[in-house]
Amino acid sequence: MSLADYLAKNYLTADSKPEKKSKKRKRKGISDGLIIADDDPLGWSSNNAAKEEDDGPVTVGGNSAEFRKAKSNKWQTIGAPSTSTDEAAADAILASAAAESSARALAEDDAPTIDDSEMKNESGIQAGLQSGAQVAAQIKHAKDAERQRFAEGGAEESGKGQETIYRDASGRIINLAMKRAEARKKAEEEAAKAAAELEAQKGDVQRAQLSKRKEELAEAKFLPVARYADDEDLNDELKERDRWNDPAAQFLSKKKQGKSVTGKPLYTGPAMPNRYGIRPGYRWDGVDRGNGFEKEYFAAQNRRKNLKDLDYAWQMDE
């Protein structure tokens, strides 16, 4: 095979002879079919060749002669009301259902969307730039979910009836029973300490008097309710009392031994009087180391009494 034959066979094509236009008139009764096409107001029919099949012309099978010869009406009326009442009611129900579904879909489309795939904060709200409606919808959604979870979980999920757990600043659990016991023990210790301090402020005489008073109360259980003048214990108690203004004290022949309430010996020498009638200790050396207040106190009392007596005497002279 020569090179010219190879090129002619594989790469060259022979030009087809141009068809001559037939000048014969077509018969009127022969037709390929009835074509109904939409008018193009803009005149762009040549540029719309790539449109979809729905936009193209509609071809109805059959020729025009056959269409003219058909005696029955093959046209169908679309959208005409049905004569049956049942069909009308069914259509009304279907129309209302369709309207309701469309309204619901429109409301869902208008509502802000919540995307669970995005990052969320600790409160359950999505992070990032959002509108106020989206944030409000997310908060409402989280509250509804939490309320539903509590309703389904019961007492264990909601914590109803559970004991409150208290923690300190470091996060450790506080045992309330132990804390109450420690607080009770601390209060008892403070009360005992306060009682000890009050007891330490008392002297030996006050302690002896308190113990004696307790003994008397214990013995009073066996004493009669009324105590008369012939009660020996009462008379002995009254006789043992020392009174500084007793005029017959110097005539007493029997004198008590110098013993104090605590059992220590008493001071028998002279001493300055005081407001409380307390004697000095038996080891006192006789030197008054006070600031003279007791002396001034008794002098003021005597002066007031003398002025009262003089005023009464002057009134009687008049």
GROMACS .gro file of C-alpha atoms in nm:
model
  318
    1MET     CA    1   0.000   0.000   0.000
    2SER     CA    2   0.143   0.332  -0.101
    3LEU     CA    3   0.163   0.637   0.129
    4ALA     CA    4  -0.099   0.824  -0.072
    5ASP     CA    5  -0.345   0.538  -0.040
    6TYR     CA    6  -0.283   0.515   0.341
    7LEU     CA    7  -0.340   0.886   0.393
    8ALA     CA    8  -0.652   0.883   0.178
    9LYS     CA    9  -0.793   0.588   0.367
   10ASN     CA   10  -0.732   0.711   0.722
   11TYR     CA   11  -0.731   1.091   0.709
   12LEU     CA   12  -0.913   1.208   0.397
   13THR     CA   13  -1.291   1.203   0.339
   14ALA     CA   14  -1.460   1.243   0.006
   15ASP     CA   15  -1.697   1.535  -0.031
   16SER     CA   16  -2.056   1.425  -0.070
   17LYS     CA   17  -2.249   1.549  -0.361
   18PRO     CA   18  -2.482   1.834  -0.276
   19GLU     CA   19  -2.847   1.743  -0.285
   20LYS     CA   20  -3.053   1.933  -0.528
   21LYS     CA   21  -3.360   2.105  -0.394
   22SER     CA   22  -3.677   1.953  -0.523
   23LYS     CA   23  -3.908   2.202  -0.679
   24LYS     CA   24  -4.201   1.968  -0.658
   25ARG     CA   25  -4.487   2.081  -0.436
   26LYS     CA   26  -4.580   1.857  -0.156
   27ARG     CA   27  -4.922   1.715  -0.140
   28LYS     CA   28  -5.161   1.877   0.094
   29GLY     CA   29  -5.284   1.556   0.256
   30ILE     CA   30  -4.938   1.434   0.365
   31SER     CA   31  -4.802   1.577   0.686
   32ASP     CA   32  -4.546   1.460   0.938
   33GLY     CA   33  -4.762   1.573   1.233
   34LEU     CA   34  -4.922   1.863   1.415
   35ILE     CA   35  -4.667   2.083   1.597
   36ILE     CA   36  -4.779   2.323   1.871
   37ALA     CA   37  -4.496   2.550   1.974
   38ASP     CA   38  -4.489   2.847   2.216
   39ASP     CA   39  -4.421   3.180   2.059
   40ASP     CA   40  -4.094   3.337   2.157
   41PRO     CA   41  -4.162   3.706   2.223
   42LEU     CA   42  -3.795   3.791   2.236
   43GLY     CA   43  -3.701   3.611   1.920
   44TRP     CA   44  -3.422   3.407   2.079
   45SER     CA   45  -3.546   3.073   1.951
   46SER     CA   46  -3.220   3.007   1.769
   47ASN     CA   47  -3.014   3.039   2.089
   48ASN     CA   48  -3.236   2.816   2.301
   49ALA     CA   49  -3.152   2.487   2.131
   50ALA     CA   50  -2.988   2.351   2.447
   51LYS     CA   51  -3.298   2.383   2.663
   52GLU     CA   52  -3.458   2.092   2.840
   53GLU     CA   53  -3.717   1.874   2.678
   54ASP     CA   54  -3.998   2.035   2.879
   55ASP     CA   55  -3.927   2.370   2.720
   56GLY     CA   56  -3.927   2.226   2.363
   57PRO     CA   57  -4.222   2.201   2.128
   58VAL     CA   58  -4.493   1.947   2.192
   59THR     CA   59  -4.558   1.706   1.909
   60VAL     CA   60  -4.894   1.540   1.881
   61GLY     CA   61  -4.898   1.210   1.687
   62GLY     CA   62  -5.108   1.177   1.377
   63ASN     CA   63  -5.159   1.396   1.074
   64SER     CA   64  -5.404   1.678   1.029
   65ALA     CA   65  -5.633   1.471   0.810
   66GLU     CA   66  -5.676   1.211   1.075
   67PHE     CA   67  -5.731   1.485   1.336
   68ARG     CA   68  -6.008   1.631   1.119
   69LYS     CA   69  -6.170   1.292   1.056
   70ALA     CA   70  -6.192   1.203   1.431
   71LYS     CA   71  -6.554   1.225   1.541
   72SER     CA   72  -6.501   1.188   1.916
   73ASN     CA   73  -6.364   1.479   2.124
   74LYS     CA   74  -6.034   1.374   2.269
   75TRP     CA   75  -5.970   1.702   2.454
   76GLN     CA   76  -5.969   1.680   2.835
   77THR     CA   77  -6.061   1.969   3.065
   78ILE     CA   78  -5.808   2.012   3.346
   79GLY     CA   79  -5.903   2.177   3.677
   80ALA     CA   80  -6.283   2.146   3.636
   81PRO     CA   81  -6.479   2.101   3.963
   82SER     CA   82  -6.596   1.750   4.040
   83THR     CA   83  -6.960   1.682   4.051
   84SER     CA   84  -6.936   1.432   4.336
   85THR     CA   85  -6.969   1.571   4.693
   86ASP     CA   86  -6.735   1.305   4.834
   87GLU     CA   87  -6.466   1.398   4.590
   88ALA     CA   88  -6.511   1.767   4.677
   89ALA     CA   89  -6.479   1.695   5.051
   90ALA     CA   90  -6.171   1.483   4.992
   91ASP     CA   91  -6.019   1.758   4.781
   92ALA     CA   92  -6.092   2.013   5.058
   93ILE     CA   93  -5.927   1.791   5.320
   94LEU     CA   94  -5.625   1.737   5.100
   95ALA     CA   95  -5.601   2.111   5.032
   96SER     CA   96  -5.617   2.197   5.406
   97ALA     CA   97  -5.358   1.933   5.489
   98ALA     CA   98  -5.131   2.064   5.217
   99ALA     CA   99  -5.175   2.422   5.344
  100GLU     CA  100  -5.100   2.317   5.700
  101SER     CA  101  -4.790   2.123   5.600
  102SER     CA  102  -4.668   2.415   5.390
  103ALA     CA  103  -4.725   2.656   5.681
  104ARG     CA  104  -4.537   2.425   5.917
  105ALA     CA  105  -4.251   2.391   5.674
  106LEU     CA  106  -4.241   2.768   5.632
  107ALA     CA  107  -4.229   2.816   6.011
  108GLU     CA  108  -3.949   2.562   6.042
  109ASP     CA  109  -3.759   2.737   5.765
  110ASP     CA  110  -3.801   3.075   5.934
  111ALA     CA  111  -3.690   2.944   6.276
  112PRO     CA  112  -3.318   2.959   6.354
  113THR     CA  113  -3.136   2.636   6.289
  114ILE     CA  114  -2.940   2.459   6.562
  115ASP     CA  115  -2.634   2.271   6.447
  116ASP     CA  116  -2.512   2.017   6.701
  117SER     CA  117  -2.190   1.952   6.514
  118GLU     CA  118  -2.039   2.292   6.602
  119MET     CA  119  -1.831   2.364   6.910
  120LYS     CA  120  -2.031   2.448   7.224
  121ASN     CA  121  -1.956   2.635   7.542
  122GLU     CA  122  -1.988   2.492   7.890
  123SER     CA  123  -2.346   2.621   7.911
  124GLY     CA  124  -2.444   2.428   7.597
  125ILE     CA  125  -2.457   2.727   7.359
  126GLN     CA  126  -2.268   2.715   7.032
  127ALA     CA  127  -1.955   2.923   7.009
  128GLY     CA  128  -1.898   3.188   6.748
  129LEU     CA  129  -2.085   3.484   6.605
  130GLN     CA  130  -2.463   3.429   6.621
  131SER     CA  131  -2.783   3.629   6.620
  132GLY     CA  132  -3.000   3.693   6.924
  133ALA     CA  133  -3.273   3.463   6.794
  134GLN     CA  134  -3.029   3.175   6.754
  135VAL     CA  135  -2.894   3.219   7.106
  136ALA     CA  136  -3.246   3.235   7.253
  137ALA     CA  137  -3.347   2.923   7.061
  138GLN     CA  138  -3.041   2.735   7.184
  139ILE     CA  139  -3.106   2.833   7.546
  140LYS     CA  140  -3.469   2.723   7.519
  141HIS     CA  141  -3.364   2.397   7.356
  142ALA     CA  142  -3.110   2.327   7.633
  143LYS     CA  143  -3.364   2.404   7.907
  144ASP     CA  144  -3.626   2.179   7.751
  145ALA     CA  145  -3.375   1.896   7.716
  146GLU     CA  146  -3.262   1.934   8.076
  147ARG     CA  147  -3.621   1.944   8.204
  148GLN     CA  148  -3.705   1.631   8.007
  149ARG     CA  149  -3.394   1.454   8.138
  150PHE     CA  150  -3.488   1.538   8.498
  151ALA     CA  151  -3.845   1.421   8.442
  152GLU     CA  152  -3.731   1.089   8.299
  153GLY     CA  153  -3.443   1.033   8.542
  154GLY     CA  154  -3.647   1.053   8.864
  155ALA     CA  155  -3.513   1.129   9.210
  156GLU     CA  156  -3.161   1.004   9.137
  157GLU     CA  157  -3.116   1.236   8.841
  158SER     CA  158  -3.278   1.542   9.000
  159GLY     CA  159  -3.117   1.491   9.341
  160LYS     CA  160  -3.447   1.512   9.527
  161GLY     CA  161  -3.425   1.368   9.877
  162GLN     CA  162  -3.046   1.343   9.866
  163GLU     CA  163  -2.830   1.471  10.150
  164THR     CA  164  -2.648   1.796  10.087
  165ILE     CA  165  -2.272   1.759  10.045
  166TYR     CA  166  -2.063   2.041  10.190
  167ARG     CA  167  -1.704   2.110  10.085
  168ASP     CA  168  -1.428   2.332  10.216
  169ALA     CA  169  -1.220   2.580  10.016
  170SER     CA  170  -0.989   2.304   9.892
  171GLY     CA  171  -1.279   2.090   9.764
  172ARG     CA  172  -1.268   1.817  10.029
  173ILE     CA  173  -1.598   1.679  10.159
  174ILE     CA  174  -1.693   1.801  10.507
  175ASN     CA  175  -1.832   1.542  10.748
  176LEU     CA  176  -2.120   1.722  10.918
  177ALA     CA  177  -2.149   1.476  11.207
  178MET     CA  178  -1.782   1.515  11.289
  179LYS     CA  179  -1.801   1.891  11.256
  180ARG     CA  180  -2.102   1.905  11.490
  181ALA     CA  181  -1.920   1.689  11.744
  182GLU     CA  182  -1.613   1.913  11.725
  183ALA     CA  183  -1.824   2.226  11.765
  184ARG     CA  184  -2.006   2.073  12.064
  185LYS     CA  185  -1.678   1.973  12.225
  186LYS     CA  186  -1.532   2.318  12.165
  187ALA     CA  187  -1.838   2.484  12.322
  188GLU     CA  188  -1.811   2.258  12.628
  189GLU     CA  189  -1.441   2.340  12.664
  190GLU     CA  190  -1.512   2.713  12.641
  191ALA     CA  191  -1.789   2.684  12.901
  192ALA     CA  192  -1.560   2.488  13.134
  193LYS     CA  193  -1.284   2.745  13.085
  194ALA     CA  194  -1.522   3.034  13.163
  195ALA     CA  195  -1.643   2.851  13.476
  196ALA     CA  196  -1.283   2.790  13.586
  197GLU     CA  197  -1.198   3.159  13.538
  198LEU     CA  198  -1.503   3.261  13.741
  199GLU     CA  199  -1.407   3.017  14.012
  200ALA     CA  200  -1.051   3.148  14.016
  201GLN     CA  201  -1.179   3.501  14.080
  202LYS     CA  202  -1.338   3.388  14.405
  203GLY     CA  203  -1.152   3.376  14.733
  204ASP     CA  204  -1.119   3.098  14.984
  205VAL     CA  205  -1.398   3.245  15.197
  206GLN     CA  206  -1.643   3.251  14.907
  207ARG     CA  207  -1.563   2.892  14.822
  208ALA     CA  208  -1.610   2.788  15.185
  209GLN     CA  209  -1.941   2.974  15.202
  210LEU     CA  210  -2.058   2.809  14.880
  211SER     CA  211  -1.975   2.461  15.009
  212LYS     CA  212  -2.145   2.540  15.339
  213ARG     CA  213  -2.451   2.664  15.157
  214LYS     CA  214  -2.468   2.338  14.963
  215GLU     CA  215  -2.449   2.140  15.287
  216GLU     CA  216  -2.729   2.347  15.435
  217LEU     CA  217  -2.948   2.286  15.132
  218ALA     CA  218  -2.879   1.914  15.158
  219GLU     CA  219  -2.976   1.915  15.528
  220ALA     CA  220  -3.283   2.130  15.461
  221LYS     CA  221  -3.452   1.825  15.309
  222PHE     CA  222  -3.497   1.683  15.658
  223LEU     CA  223  -3.586   2.012  15.839
  224PRO     CA  224  -3.941   2.130  15.901
  225VAL     CA  225  -4.083   2.407  15.691
  226ALA     CA  226  -4.117   2.657  15.980
  227ARG     CA  227  -3.831   2.740  16.216
  228TYR     CA  228  -3.930   2.882  16.553
  229ALA     CA  229  -3.744   3.075  16.825
  230ASP     CA  230  -3.655   2.759  17.013
  231ASP     CA  231  -3.454   2.621  16.719
  232GLU     CA  232  -3.111   2.547  16.865
  233ASP     CA  233  -2.922   2.546  16.536
  234LEU     CA  234  -3.065   2.882  16.436
  235ASN     CA  235  -2.986   3.034  16.777
  236ASP     CA  236  -2.626   2.907  16.770
  237GLU     CA  237  -2.578   3.049  16.424
  238LEU     CA  238  -2.706   3.390  16.529
  239LYS     CA  239  -2.490   3.392  16.843
  240GLU     CA  240  -2.174   3.321  16.649
  241ARG     CA  241  -2.211   3.625  16.425
  242ASP     CA  242  -1.991   3.924  16.506
  243ARG     CA  243  -2.152   4.266  16.484
  244TRP     CA  244  -1.935   4.577  16.495
  245ASN     CA  245  -2.213   4.787  16.656
  246ASP     CA  246  -2.305   4.535  16.926
  247PRO     CA  247  -2.292   4.725  17.263
  248ALA     CA  248  -2.282   4.402  17.464
  249ALA     CA  249  -1.992   4.249  17.276
  250GLN     CA  250  -1.746   4.371  17.540
  251PHE     CA  251  -1.933   4.192  17.817
  252LEU     CA  252  -1.900   3.852  17.657
  253SER     CA  253  -1.676   3.634  17.868
  254LYS     CA  254  -1.643   3.355  17.613
  255LYS     CA  255  -1.438   3.452  17.314
  256LYS     CA  256  -1.379   3.250  17.005
  257GLN     CA  257  -1.040   3.121  16.921
  258GLY     CA  258  -0.860   3.298  16.640
  259LYS     CA  259  -0.944   3.065  16.352
  260SER     CA  260  -1.068   3.169  16.008
  261VAL     CA  261  -1.315   2.989  15.787
  262THR     CA  262  -1.032   2.829  15.595
  263GLY     CA  263  -0.872   2.702  15.918
  264LYS     CA  264  -0.587   2.953  15.930
  265PRO     CA  265  -0.523   3.168  16.243
  266LEU     CA  266  -0.666   3.522  16.261
  267TYR     CA  267  -0.485   3.848  16.322
  268THR     CA  268  -0.550   3.966  16.678
  269GLY     CA  269  -0.387   4.313  16.675
  270PRO     CA  270  -0.538   4.653  16.589
  271ALA     CA  271  -0.616   4.733  16.223
  272MET     CA  272  -0.794   5.002  16.021
  273PRO     CA  273  -1.152   4.913  15.936
  274ASN     CA  274  -1.265   4.871  15.574
  275ARG     CA  275  -1.596   4.865  15.386
  276TYR     CA  276  -1.610   4.485  15.362
  277GLY     CA  277  -1.512   4.398  15.720
  278ILE     CA  278  -1.219   4.185  15.610
  279ARG     CA  279  -0.946   4.134  15.864
  280PRO     CA  280  -0.580   4.142  15.765
  281GLY     CA  281  -0.383   3.819  15.745
  282TYR     CA  282  -0.225   3.677  16.058
  283ARG     CA  283   0.122   3.758  15.916
  284TRP     CA  284   0.050   4.130  15.862
  285ASP     CA  285   0.326   4.355  15.997
  286GLY     CA  286   0.088   4.644  16.092
  287VAL     CA  287   0.191   4.885  15.811
  288ASP     CA  288  -0.101   5.037  15.613
  289ARG     CA  289   0.005   5.035  15.248
  290GLY     CA  290  -0.327   5.163  15.109
  291ASN     CA  291  -0.392   5.498  14.938
  292GLY     CA  292  -0.611   5.632  15.222
  293PHE     CA  293  -0.941   5.579  15.044
  294GLU     CA  294  -1.093   5.375  15.325
  295LYS     CA  295  -1.005   5.646  15.578
  296GLU     CA  296  -1.161   5.918  15.365
  297TYR     CA  297  -1.468   5.702  15.307
  298PHE     CA  298  -1.542   5.657  15.675
  299ALA     CA  299  -1.462   6.026  15.745
  300ALA     CA  300  -1.717   6.137  15.482
  301GLN     CA  301  -1.981   5.908  15.631
  302ASN     CA  302  -1.917   6.043  15.983
  303ARG     CA  303  -1.925   6.404  15.858
  304ARG     CA  304  -2.257   6.348  15.684
  305LYS     CA  305  -2.402   6.192  15.999
  306ASN     CA  306  -2.278   6.480  16.221
  307LEU     CA  307  -2.429   6.744  15.990
  308LYS     CA  308  -2.760   6.561  15.998
  309ASP     CA  309  -2.757   6.550  16.376
  310LEU     CA  310  -2.668   6.923  16.402
  311ASP     CA  311  -2.945   7.016  16.161
  312TYR     CA  312  -3.194   6.826  16.372
  313ALA     CA  313  -3.067   6.994  16.692
  314TRP     CA  314  -3.098   7.343  16.538
  315GLN     CA  315  -3.451   7.273  16.431
  316MET     CA  316  -3.541   7.168  16.782
  317ASP     CA  317  -3.386   7.490  16.933
  318GLU     CA  318  -3.602   7.711  16.716
   0.00000   0.00000   0.00000
